[in-house]
CSV table of C-alpha atoms in Angstrom, one decimal:
chain,number,residue,atom,x,y,z
U,353,MET,CA,104.8,31.1,18.9
U,354,THR,CA,106.3,31.2,22.3
U,355,ALA,CA,105.9,34.0,24.8
U,356,PRO,CA,104.3,36.4,22.3
U,357,PRO,CA,104.5,40.1,23.4
U,358,VAL,CA,101.2,41.9,23.5
U,359,LEU,CA,101.0,45.5,22.3
U,360,PHE,CA,98.3,48.0,23.4
U,361,PRO,CA,98.1,51.6,24.6
U,362,PRO,CA,99.3,52.0,28.2
U,363,ARG,CA,95.9,52.8,29.7
U,364,LEU,CA,94.5,49.5,28.5
U,365,ALA,CA,97.1,47.6,30.7
U,366,LYS,CA,95.5,49.3,33.8
U,367,ILE,CA,92.0,48.0,33.2
U,368,GLU,CA,91.2,45.1,35.4
U,369,VAL,CA,89.0,42.4,33.9
U,370,ASP,CA,85.9,41.6,36.0
U,371,ALA,CA,84.5,38.1,35.3
U,372,ARG,CA,81.0,39.5,35.9
U,373,LEU,CA,81.2,41.8,32.9
U,374,PRO,CA,79.0,40.8,30.0
U,375,VAL,CA,80.5,39.1,27.0
U,376,VAL,CA,81.6,41.6,24.4
U,377,SER,CA,81.8,41.0,20.7
U,378,GLY,CA,83.4,43.3,18.2
U,379,ARG,CA,85.3,43.8,15.0
U,380,ILE,CA,88.8,42.3,14.7
U,381,LEU,CA,91.3,43.0,11.9
U,382,ILE,CA,93.9,40.2,11.6
U,383,VAL,CA,97.1,41.1,9.8
U,384,ASP,CA,99.5,38.3,9.0
U,385,ASP,CA,101.5,37.4,5.8
U,386,ASP,CA,101.0,33.6,6.6
U,387,GLU,CA,97.6,32.8,5.0
U,388,ARG,CA,97.2,29.6,7.0
U,389,GLN,CA,97.8,31.5,10.3
U,390,ARG,CA,95.4,34.4,9.5
U,391,THR,CA,92.7,32.1,8.2
U,392,ALA,CA,92.9,29.8,11.2
U,393,MET,CA,92.7,32.8,13.6
U,394,ALA,CA,89.8,34.3,11.7
U,395,ALA,CA,87.9,31.0,12.0
U,396,MET,CA,88.7,30.7,15.7
U,397,LEU,CA,87.5,34.3,16.4
U,398,SER,CA,84.4,33.9,14.3
U,399,ASP,CA,83.5,30.9,16.4
U,400,CYS,CA,83.7,33.2,19.4
U,401,ASP,CA,81.2,35.6,17.8
U,402,PHE,CA,83.8,38.2,16.7
U,403,ASP,CA,83.4,39.9,13.3
U,404,THR,CA,86.7,39.4,11.5
U,405,GLN,CA,88.5,40.6,8.4
U,406,VAL,CA,92.1,39.7,7.3
U,407,ALA,CA,95.0,41.4,5.6
U,408,ALA,CA,98.3,40.0,4.3
U,409,ASP,CA,100.4,43.0,5.4
U,410,GLY,CA,100.4,46.5,6.9
U,411,GLN,CA,99.6,48.2,3.6
U,412,GLU,CA,96.5,46.0,3.0
U,413,ALA,CA,95.5,46.5,6.6
U,414,LEU,CA,95.4,50.3,6.1
U,415,GLU,CA,93.3,49.8,3.0
U,416,ARG,CA,90.9,47.5,4.9
U,417,LEU,CA,90.5,50.1,7.7
U,418,THR,CA,89.0,52.6,5.4
U,419,ALA,CA,85.8,50.5,5.2
U,420,PHE,CA,86.2,48.2,8.2
U,421,ASN,CA,85.9,50.1,11.6
U,422,ALA,CA,88.0,47.6,13.6
U,423,ASP,CA,87.7,47.6,17.4
U,424,VAL,CA,91.1,45.8,17.7
U,425,ILE,CA,94.0,45.0,15.4
U,426,VAL,CA,95.8,41.7,15.8
U,427,SER,CA,99.0,41.8,13.8
U,428,ASP,CA,102.2,39.9,13.1
U,429,LEU,CA,105.3,42.1,13.3
U,430,VAL,CA,107.5,40.7,10.6
U,431,MET,CA,105.8,41.0,7.2
U,432,PRO,CA,106.8,42.1,3.7
U,433,ARG,CA,105.9,45.4,2.1
U,434,MET,CA,104.8,47.0,5.4
U,435,ASP,CA,105.6,45.3,8.7
U,436,GLY,CA,103.7,45.5,12.0
U,437,PHE,CA,105.9,48.3,13.4
U,438,GLU,CA,105.3,50.5,10.3
U,439,LEU,CA,101.6,49.8,10.4
U,440,LEU,CA,101.4,51.0,14.0
U,441,ARG,CA,103.5,54.1,13.3
U,442,ASN,CA,101.1,54.9,10.4
U,443,LEU,CA,98.1,54.5,12.7
U,444,LYS,CA,99.7,56.8,15.3
U,445,GLU,CA,100.4,59.5,12.7
U,446,ARG,CA,96.7,59.3,11.6
U,447,GLY,CA,95.6,59.7,15.2
U,448,ASP,CA,93.9,56.2,15.1
U,449,LEU,CA,93.7,54.9,18.7
U,450,THR,CA,92.6,51.4,17.9
U,451,PRO,CA,94.2,49.0,20.4
U,452,ALA,CA,96.6,46.5,18.8
U,453,ILE,CA,97.8,43.1,19.9
U,454,ALA,CA,101.1,42.1,18.3
U,455,LEU,CA,101.9,38.4,18.0
U,456,THR,CA,105.5,37.7,17.0
U,457,ALA,CA,108.0,34.9,16.9
U,458,PHE,CA,110.9,37.2,17.7
U,459,GLY,CA,113.8,35.2,19.1
U,460,SER,CA,114.9,38.4,20.8
U,461,MET,CA,112.5,40.3,23.0
U,462,GLU,CA,114.9,43.2,22.9
U,463,LYS,CA,114.4,43.6,19.2
U,464,ALA,CA,110.6,43.5,19.6
U,465,LEU,CA,110.8,46.1,22.4
U,466,SER,CA,113.0,48.4,20.4
U,467,GLY,CA,110.5,48.4,17.6
U,468,GLY,CA,107.5,48.7,19.9
U,469,SER,CA,108.9,51.7,21.7
U,470,ARG,CA,108.5,53.7,18.5
U,471,SER,CA,104.9,52.8,18.1
U,472,GLN,CA,101.6,54.0,19.6
U,473,GLY,CA,101.6,51.4,22.5
U,474,ILE,CA,103.8,49.4,24.7
U,475,LEU,CA,105.1,45.8,24.5
U,476,VAL,CA,104.3,43.5,27.4
U,477,PRO,CA,105.7,39.9,27.3
U,478,GLY,CA,103.3,37.2,28.3
U,479,GLU,CA,102.1,33.7,27.5
U,480,ALA,CA,99.4,33.2,25.0
U,481,GLY,CA,97.3,31.4,27.6
U,482,GLY,CA,95.0,29.7,25.1
U,483,THR,CA,91.8,30.7,23.4
U,484,ARG,CA,90.0,31.8,26.6
U,485,ALA,CA,92.8,34.2,27.7
U,486,PHE,CA,93.1,35.6,24.2
U,487,LYS,CA,89.4,36.2,24.0
U,488,THR,CA,89.4,37.9,27.4
U,489,LEU,CA,92.2,40.2,26.1
U,490,LEU,CA,90.3,41.0,23.0
U,491,GLU,CA,87.2,41.9,25.1
U,492,ARG,CA,89.2,44.1,27.3
U,493,ALA,CA,90.7,45.9,24.3
U,494,ILE,CA,87.2,46.4,22.8
U,495,ARG,CA,85.9,47.9,26.0
U,496,TYR,CA,88.8,50.3,26.0
U,497,LYS,CA,88.2,51.3,22.4
U,498,ARG,CA,84.5,51.9,23.1
U,499,SER,CA,85.3,54.0,26.2
U,500,LEU,CA,87.5,56.2,24.0
U,501,GLN,CA,84.6,56.6,21.5
U,502,ARG,CA,82.2,57.5,24.3
U,503,THR,CA,84.6,60.0,25.7
U,504,ASP,CA,85.2,61.6,22.3
U,505,ALA,CA,81.4,61.8,21.7
U,506,LEU,CA,81.0,63.5,25.0
U,507,LYS,CA,83.7,66.0,24.2
U,508,ARG,CA,82.1,66.8,20.9
U,509,ASP,CA,78.7,67.3,22.6
U,510,LEU,CA,80.2,69.6,25.2
U,511,SER,CA,82.0,71.6,22.5
U,512,LEU,CA,78.7,72.1,20.7
U,513,ARG,CA,77.3,73.4,24.0
U,514,GLY,CA,80.1,75.8,24.3
U,515,VAL,CA,82.6,73.9,26.5
U,516,LEU,CA,85.8,72.1,25.6
U,517,GLY,CA,87.8,71.4,28.8
U,518,ASP,CA,88.6,74.8,30.3
U,519,LEU,CA,87.7,76.7,27.1
U,520,VAL,CA,84.2,78.2,27.1
U,521,GLY,CA,82.4,79.9,24.2
U,522,VAL,CA,79.3,79.6,22.0
U,523,SER,CA,80.4,82.2,19.4
U,524,PRO,CA,81.4,81.2,15.9
U,525,ALA,CA,85.0,82.2,16.7
U,526,MET,CA,85.2,79.8,19.7
U,527,GLN,CA,83.4,77.0,17.8
U,528,GLN,CA,86.0,77.4,15.1
U,529,ILE,CA,88.8,77.0,17.7
U,530,PHE,CA,87.1,73.9,19.1
U,531,SER,CA,86.9,72.4,15.6
U,532,LEU,CA,90.5,73.2,14.9
U,533,ILE,CA,91.6,71.6,18.2
U,534,ARG,CA,89.6,68.4,17.4
U,535,GLN,CA,91.1,68.3,13.9
U,536,VAL,CA,94.8,68.7,14.9
U,537,ALA,CA,94.9,67.0,18.3
U,538,PRO,CA,95.0,63.4,17.0
U,539,THR,CA,98.0,64.1,14.8
U,540,SER,CA,101.7,64.6,15.6
U,541,ALA,CA,102.0,67.9,13.6
U,542,PRO,CA,103.6,70.9,15.3
U,543,VAL,CA,101.1,73.7,16.0
U,544,LEU,CA,101.7,77.4,16.2
U,545,ILE,CA,99.1,79.2,18.4
U,546,ARG,CA,98.9,82.9,17.9
U,547,GLY,CA,97.0,85.6,19.8
U,548,GLU,CA,97.3,88.6,22.0
U,549,SER,CA,98.3,88.2,25.7
U,550,GLY,CA,95.4,87.0,27.7
U,551,THR,CA,93.5,85.3,25.0
U,552,GLY,CA,94.1,81.8,26.3
U,553,LYS,CA,96.8,80.3,24.1
U,554,GLU,CA,98.1,78.0,26.8
U,555,LEU,CA,94.6,76.7,27.5
U,556,VAL,CA,94.3,75.9,23.8
U,557,ALA,CA,97.7,74.1,24.0
U,558,ARG,CA,96.5,72.1,27.0
U,559,GLU,CA,93.3,71.1,25.3
U,560,ILE,CA,95.2,69.9,22.2
U,561,HIS,CA,97.3,67.7,24.6
U,562,LYS,CA,94.2,66.4,26.5
U,563,CYS,CA,92.5,65.5,23.2
U,564,SER,CA,95.5,63.8,21.8
U,565,PRO,CA,96.9,60.2,22.0
U,566,ARG,CA,99.5,61.6,24.3
U,567,CYS,CA,97.0,62.7,27.0
U,568,ASP,CA,98.4,60.3,29.6
U,569,GLY,CA,101.9,61.8,29.0
U,570,PRO,CA,103.4,64.9,30.5
U,571,PHE,CA,102.5,68.4,29.4
U,572,VAL,CA,105.6,70.7,29.8
U,573,ALA,CA,105.6,74.4,29.1
U,574,ILE,CA,108.6,76.7,28.9
U,575,ASN,CA,108.3,80.5,28.4
U,576,ALA,CA,111.2,81.9,26.5
U,577,ALA,CA,110.4,85.4,27.6
U,578,ALA,CA,110.7,84.5,31.3
U,579,LEU,CA,114.2,83.0,31.1
U,580,PRO,CA,117.6,84.8,31.0
U,581,GLU,CA,119.3,84.0,27.6
U,582,THR,CA,122.1,82.2,29.5
U,583,LEU,CA,119.7,79.7,30.9
U,584,VAL,CA,117.5,78.9,27.9
U,585,GLU,CA,119.7,76.3,26.4
U,586,SER,CA,120.1,74.4,29.7
U,587,GLU,CA,116.3,74.6,30.3
U,588,LEU,CA,115.6,73.2,26.8
U,589,PHE,CA,118.2,70.6,26.4
U,590,GLY,CA,119.4,69.9,30.0
U,591,HIS,CA,123.0,69.7,31.3
U,592,GLU,CA,125.5,67.3,32.8
U,593,LYS,CA,127.1,67.8,36.2
U,594,GLY,CA,129.9,70.4,35.8
U,595,ALA,CA,128.8,71.6,32.4
U,596,TYR,CA,129.0,75.1,33.7
U,597,THR,CA,129.6,77.0,36.9
U,598,GLY,CA,126.8,76.1,39.3
U,599,ALA,CA,125.8,72.9,37.5
U,600,MET,CA,126.1,70.8,40.6
U,601,GLU,CA,124.2,67.8,39.3
U,602,ARG,CA,122.8,66.4,36.0
U,603,SER,CA,119.5,67.9,34.9
U,604,ALA,CA,117.0,66.8,32.2
U,605,GLY,CA,115.8,69.6,29.9
U,606,CYS,CA,112.2,70.3,28.8
U,607,PHE,CA,112.4,68.0,25.8
U,608,GLU,CA,113.4,65.0,28.0
U,609,GLN,CA,110.7,65.9,30.6
U,610,ALA,CA,108.1,66.0,27.8
U,611,HIS,CA,109.0,62.6,26.5
U,612,GLY,CA,105.9,60.7,25.6
U,613,GLY,CA,103.8,63.9,25.9
U,614,THR,CA,103.7,67.5,24.7
U,615,LEU,CA,106.1,70.4,24.9
U,616,LEU,CA,104.8,74.0,24.7
U,617,LEU,CA,107.4,76.6,23.6
U,618,ASP,CA,105.6,79.7,24.8
U,619,GLU,CA,106.5,83.1,23.5
U,620,ILE,CA,108.7,81.4,20.8
U,621,GLY,CA,109.4,84.9,19.3
U,622,GLU,CA,111.7,85.6,22.3
U,623,MET,CA,113.8,82.5,21.7
U,624,PRO,CA,117.5,83.8,21.4
U,625,GLN,CA,118.9,83.7,17.8
U,626,SER,CA,121.9,81.7,19.0
U,627,ILE,CA,119.6,78.8,20.3
U,628,GLN,CA,117.3,78.6,17.2
U,629,PRO,CA,119.5,76.4,15.0
U,630,LYS,CA,120.0,73.9,17.8
U,631,LEU,CA,116.2,74.0,18.5
U,632,LEU,CA,115.4,73.4,14.9
U,633,ARG,CA,117.8,70.4,14.8
U,634,VAL,CA,116.2,68.8,17.9
U,635,ILE,CA,112.7,69.3,16.4
U,636,GLU,CA,113.7,67.7,13.1
U,637,ASP,CA,115.8,64.8,14.5
U,638,LEU,CA,114.0,64.2,17.9
U,639,ARG,CA,117.4,63.8,19.5
U,640,VAL,CA,118.9,66.0,22.2
U,641,ARG,CA,122.3,66.4,23.7
U,642,ARG,CA,122.6,67.9,27.1
U,643,LEU,CA,125.1,70.7,27.7
U,644,GLY,CA,128.4,69.0,28.5
U,645,GLY,CA,127.1,65.7,27.3
U,646,LYS,CA,128.8,63.3,24.9
U,647,HIS,CA,125.8,61.4,23.6
U,648,GLU,CA,122.5,62.3,22.0
U,649,ILE,CA,119.3,61.1,23.7
U,650,ALA,CA,116.2,60.2,21.7
U,651,VAL,CA,113.1,62.1,22.7
U,652,ASP,CA,109.5,61.7,21.6
U,653,ALA,CA,107.6,65.0,22.3
U,654,ARG,CA,104.8,66.7,20.3
U,655,ILE,CA,105.8,70.3,19.8
U,656,LEU,CA,103.4,73.2,20.2
U,657,ALA,CA,104.5,76.9,20.1
U,658,ALA,CA,102.7,80.1,21.1
U,659,THR,CA,103.4,83.7,20.4
U,660,SER,CA,101.8,87.1,21.0
U,661,GLN,CA,103.8,88.8,18.3
U,662,GLU,CA,104.5,88.7,14.6
U,663,LEU,CA,107.4,86.3,14.0
U,664,GLY,CA,108.7,87.3,10.6
U,665,THR,CA,111.8,89.1,12.0
U,666,HIS,CA,112.2,87.1,15.2
U,667,LEU,CA,112.5,83.5,14.0
U,668,ARG,CA,114.7,81.9,11.4
U,669,GLU,CA,112.6,81.0,8.4
U,670,GLU,CA,113.3,77.3,8.7
U,671,LEU,CA,112.3,77.2,12.3
U,672,LEU,CA,109.1,79.1,11.7
U,673,LEU,CA,108.1,76.8,8.9
U,674,SER,CA,108.9,73.8,11.1
U,675,LEU,CA,106.7,75.1,13.9
U,676,SER,CA,103.8,76.3,11.9
U,677,VAL,CA,102.7,73.2,10.1
U,678,PHE,CA,99.3,74.0,11.5
U,679,GLN,CA,98.2,77.4,13.0
U,680,ILE,CA,95.4,78.4,15.4
U,681,VAL,CA,94.7,82.1,15.9
U,682,VAL,CA,92.9,82.8,19.2
U,683,PRO,CA,90.9,86.0,18.9
U,684,PRO,CA,90.7,88.6,21.7
U,685,LEU,CA,87.5,88.6,23.7
U,686,ARG,CA,86.4,91.9,22.2
U,687,GLU,CA,86.0,90.1,18.9
U,688,HIS,CA,83.5,87.6,20.4
U,689,LYS,CA,81.7,89.6,23.0
U,690,GLU,CA,78.8,87.2,23.2
U,691,ASP,CA,81.1,84.9,25.2
U,692,ILE,CA,81.9,87.5,27.9
U,693,ARG,CA,79.3,86.5,30.4
U,694,ARG,CA,80.1,82.8,30.3
U,695,SER,CA,83.8,82.8,29.5
U,696,PRO,CA,86.8,82.8,31.9
U,697,MET,CA,89.0,83.8,29.0
U,698,SER,CA,89.4,87.4,30.1
U,699,CYS,CA,91.4,86.2,33.1
U,700,CYS,CA,93.4,83.4,31.3
U,701,ARG,CA,97.1,83.2,31.4
U,702,THR,CA,99.2,83.7,28.3
């Protein structure tokens, strides 16, 4: 294989390898439909003191992962039944942050990159560099995975002590909120956050973002109640220069600004009826067309919505169903008074 691209989450690329770091061993899952290739790699990595298992395709890899807690996945991209791209998409949807190194014989780097852009990591072209360089890369990936595990353990410990980011509370009600955040954060599912004004809905949304695989991406919030109806469409979808009077230059909308991160649609019940069908289409298709634009733009943003009102008569049924795949209800402070002395919630926005 020549110039194999390497795929891993963006933060891993920023970690510098220090030669003084101790040798790291870990669990490697090798995924390749070529039996000779995967067997040879497993033998080579075993000689380097890695614990290895193999799978013939992406589907078998998912089955292996139920019992084998891999630190790193080394995968071919072109395979029958389930290829490497589909495997990585499945892992992302499950909230599995295991770093992946993708080895491929793609003749076209553009084809590899187009597939990788839809997965949970990035593709970086580079030479294989021999066994030593490959081993160094694996050790770096293992350190990254274990740092994630330590961070997650710390967050869980803090939440049990009544702290999750900027959220504070030891009451059963707040512990339930913390549990729901941890449950839904790793997924890509839309979340509807309900609660009275001042209960901290935006803080909940921000913690979902911080605990998610998108935590390094942008967090963008738009408040439908704070915008004139004439500007909502432009704020959401963006506009081209000259799209309307006063549009002096091209502007990206909130969906584009939140690409790779999270978009909070605050006070979704105030969304104008005329905009709701367009909003539903963008949420379903993940493609947006700026006002005055001729082409659709692919966007990758996790959608959260918040409301302080009942939505039955305010939102189209299809839009409400699309946004409320998962719901979190934030109780007012009067319903968990034991948190009053230690909680900043009474002065929260939203």
